[in-house]
């Protein structure tokens, strides 16, 4: 149970500073579409992780510079958000470097998790972490294989906001460079776990993600 909460905390650390949802670029009307866009075959191949979707066009959202700005640099900065007045809108920003350091500090005494790294690019958030198999077992993430040694977990997600809550779309995930069938498995796990763990007092309205930086506009209910 402890490890399950740790993994969810990592996910929420990203979600609290979400990312813009990409808009799929239009394909040519005169050429055959790429495999990811083929009916039936495309979704199956994407679910298996064999092919990746076509590059998405990133929509630039307004900076909301008229709102109060709050920069996250330390764990104390995140905890201080609890003191916000109800209904007070704010634009919160953080770099991937700062959030990596914060997450490593928070997990410093947790066994089985190490070398966590976050990387932000336009519209995407990438995660790398090394974990013991027992961590995934306690998180109720049932893998189709039995792993005994340290797991190198890599993932790329698109993050967004809907109805005051964060949304997570798994773009890519691999364990020890193996990805076949994992994307759908992890997506179902996120869909099952996130709704009951999202803090009801946090409302996410609008989000942006740039190279090395992530931001969110929202308020405390």
C-alpha positions as semicolon CSV with decimal commas, in nm:
position;residue;x (nm);y (nm);z (nm)
1;X;0,000;0,000;0,000
2;X;0,288;0,235;0,082
3;X;0,450;0,184;-0,256
4;X;0,116;0,228;-0,431
5;X;0,081;0,570;-0,270
6;X;0,439;0,659;-0,366
7;X;0,380;0,585;-0,735
8;X;0,053;0,777;-0,733
9;X;0,233;1,068;-0,567
10;X;0,480;1,074;-0,856
11;X;0,196;1,080;-1,105
12;X;0,018;1,357;-0,916
13;X;0,342;1,560;-0,906
14;X;0,323;1,571;-1,283
15;X;-0,051;1,624;-1,290
16;X;-0,045;1,922;-1,055
17;X;0,157;2,097;-1,327
18;X;-0,020;1,934;-1,624
19;X;0,048;1,954;-1,998
20;X;-0,151;2,069;-2,300
21;X;-0,338;1,802;-2,492
22;X;-0,207;1,774;-2,850
23;X;-0,429;1,824;-3,154
24;X;-0,385;1,558;-3,422
25;X;-0,251;1,705;-3,747
26;X;-0,459;1,647;-4,060
27;X;-0,329;1,379;-4,297
28;X;-0,292;1,405;-4,673
29;X;-0,604;1,324;-4,874
30;X;-0,410;1,189;-5,170
31;X;-0,173;0,946;-4,997
32;X;-0,233;0,633;-4,796
33;X;-0,245;0,719;-4,425
34;X;0,033;0,591;-4,200
35;X;-0,030;0,266;-4,012
36;X;-0,145;0,432;-3,686
37;X;-0,441;0,586;-3,876
38;X;-0,563;0,266;-4,044
39;X;-0,904;0,147;-3,913
40;X;-0,883;-0,148;-3,673
41;X;-0,516;-0,222;-3,752
42;X;-0,389;0,118;-3,640
43;X;-0,541;0,117;-3,289
44;X;-0,429;-0,242;-3,233
45;X;-0,070;-0,163;-3,331
46;X;-0,069;0,148;-3,110
47;X;-0,210;-0,051;-2,816
48;X;0,065;-0,309;-2,858
49;X;0,326;-0,033;-2,876
50;X;0,449;-0,149;-3,218
51;X;0,390;0,188;-3,386
52;X;0,359;0,539;-3,253
53;X;0,092;0,795;-3,349
54;X;0,176;1,060;-3,607
55;X;0,343;1,372;-3,461
56;X;0,083;1,604;-3,314
57;X;0,047;1,976;-3,366
58;X;0,092;2,155;-3,036
59;X;-0,153;2,437;-2,967
60;X;0,007;2,728;-2,783
61;X;-0,213;2,844;-2,496
62;X;-0,211;3,194;-2,344
63;X;0,047;3,269;-2,078
64;X;-0,211;3,412;-1,832
65;X;0,044;3,665;-1,717
66;X;-0,232;3,875;-1,559
67;X;-0,273;3,608;-1,290
68;X;-0,056;3,579;-0,979
69;X;0,257;3,380;-1,068
70;X;0,395;3,109;-0,840
71;X;0,719;2,923;-0,913
72;X;0,788;2,580;-0,766
73;X;1,152;2,529;-0,674
74;X;1,141;2,325;-0,351
75;X;0,917;2,078;-0,170
76;X;0,819;2,356;0,071
77;X;0,689;2,556;-0,226
78;X;0,450;2,272;-0,312
79;X;0,334;2,237;0,049
80;X;0,273;2,613;0,067
81;X;0,002;2,579;-0,199
82;X;-0,219;2,434;0,074
83;X;-0,239;2,784;0,225
84;X;-0,407;2,939;-0,082
85;X;-0,741;3,103;-0,024
86;X;-1,040;2,917;-0,164
87;X;-1,123;3,037;-0,516
88;X;-0,791;3,219;-0,564
89;X;-0,675;3,163;-0,922
90;X;-0,302;3,128;-0,986
91;X;-0,053;3,027;-1,254
92;X;0,197;2,776;-1,115
93;X;0,518;2,688;-1,299
94;X;0,811;2,453;-1,246
95;X;1,107;2,320;-1,441
96;X;1,168;1,950;-1,495
97;X;1,501;1,991;-1,315
98;X;1,333;2,135;-1,005
99;X;1,060;1,869;-0,996
100;X;1,315;1,591;-1,040
101;X;1,509;1,721;-0,739
102;X;1,189;1,758;-0,534
103;X;1,071;1,405;-0,616
104;X;1,411;1,258;-0,533
105;X;1,411;1,440;-0,199
106;X;1,060;1,318;-0,117
107;X;1,154;0,959;-0,205
108;X;1,493;0,967;-0,036
109;X;1,393;0,726;0,240
110;X;1,171;0,500;0,029
111;X;1,325;0,164;-0,053
112;X;1,299;0,024;-0,403
113;X;1,283;0,352;-0,598
114;X;1,588;0,533;-0,734
115;X;1,730;0,746;-1,015
116;X;1,402;0,920;-1,093
117;X;1,420;1,175;-1,376
118;X;1,152;1,394;-1,536
119;X;1,187;1,559;-1,877
120;X;0,939;1,806;-2,031
121;X;0,904;1,875;-2,403
122;X;0,622;2,056;-2,586
123;X;0,304;1,863;-2,507
124;X;0,480;1,569;-2,342
125;X;0,623;1,461;-2,008
126;X;0,877;1,178;-1,990
127;X;0,958;0,977;-1,678
128;X;1,250;0,745;-1,606
129;X;1,283;0,553;-1,280
130;X;1,442;0,235;-1,150
131;X;1,225;0,028;-0,915
132;X;1,219;-0,310;-0,746
133;X;0,950;-0,549;-0,876
134;X;0,782;-0,543;-0,533
135;X;0,697;-0,175;-0,583
136;X;0,484;-0,251;-0,888
137;X;0,325;-0,549;-0,715
138;X;0,216;-0,337;-0,418
139;X;0,083;-0,075;-0,661
140;X;-0,156;-0,341;-0,802
141;X;0,004;-0,315;-1,146
142;X;-0,016;-0,674;-1,271
143;X;0,252;-0,732;-1,532
144;X;0,223;-1,021;-1,777
145;X;0,578;-1,133;-1,688
146;X;0,756;-1,223;-1,366
147;X;1,051;-0,990;-1,305
148;X;1,300;-1,044;-1,023
149;X;1,573;-0,783;-1,079
150;X;1,562;-0,403;-1,074
151;X;1,321;-0,266;-1,334
152;X;1,409;0,028;-1,558
153;X;1,075;0,195;-1,621
154;X;1,039;0,460;-1,893
155;X;0,721;0,639;-1,997
156;X;0,590;0,931;-2,199
157;X;0,250;1,083;-2,125
158;X;0,025;1,363;-2,244
159;X;-0,145;1,544;-1,957
160;X;-0,454;1,758;-1,964
161;X;-0,747;1,889;-1,762
162;X;-1,118;1,814;-1,779
163;X;-1,389;1,896;-1,527
164;X;-1,138;2,036;-1,275
165;X;-0,942;1,711;-1,282
166;X;-0,625;1,605;-1,454
167;X;-0,629;1,357;-1,740
168;X;-0,347;1,124;-1,838
169;X;-0,293;0,968;-2,180
170;X;-0,015;0,710;-2,196
171;X;0,184;0,769;-2,514
172;X;0,463;0,518;-2,455
173;X;0,583;0,292;-2,176
174;X;0,856;0,032;-2,151
175;X;1,011;-0,192;-1,889
176;X;1,374;-0,289;-1,950
177;X;1,325;-0,177;-2,313
178;X;1,024;-0,410;-2,351
179;X;0,694;-0,239;-2,442
180;X;0,465;-0,494;-2,615
181;X;0,116;-0,461;-2,466
182;X;0,223;-0,238;-2,177
183;X;0,061;0,087;-2,294
184;X;-0,294;-0,043;-2,266
185;X;-0,221;-0,213;-1,934
186;X;-0,079;0,102;-1,775
187;X;-0,356;0,321;-1,921
188;X;-0,621;0,103;-1,757
189;X;-0,432;0,117;-1,427
190;X;-0,418;0,497;-1,439
191;X;-0,788;0,518;-1,530
192;X;-0,877;0,297;-1,235
193;X;-0,652;0,457;-0,974
194;X;-0,654;0,829;-1,049
195;X;-1,021;0,928;-0,994
196;X;-1,024;0,812;-0,633
197;X;-0,689;0,972;-0,552
198;X;-0,725;1,313;-0,714
199;X;-0,754;1,575;-0,433
200;X;-1,103;1,722;-0,444
201;X;-0,981;2,065;-0,331
202;X;-0,761;2,109;-0,641
203;X;-0,920;2,242;-0,961
204;X;-0,714;2,237;-1,282
205;X;-0,849;2,468;-1,552
206;X;-0,586;2,523;-1,819
207;X;-0,237;2,390;-1,875
208;X;0,070;2,442;-2,092
209;X;0,396;2,259;-2,137
210;X;0,715;2,391;-2,291
211;X;1,063;2,253;-2,328
212;X;1,195;2,211;-1,974
213;X;0,897;2,381;-1,808
214;X;0,540;2,294;-1,714
215;X;0,262;2,523;-1,593
216;X;-0,098;2,514;-1,478
217;X;-0,376;2,764;-1,424
218;X;-0,617;2,663;-1,151
219;X;-0,744;2,732;-0,802
220;X;-0,822;2,575;-0,469
221;X;-1,189;2,502;-0,411
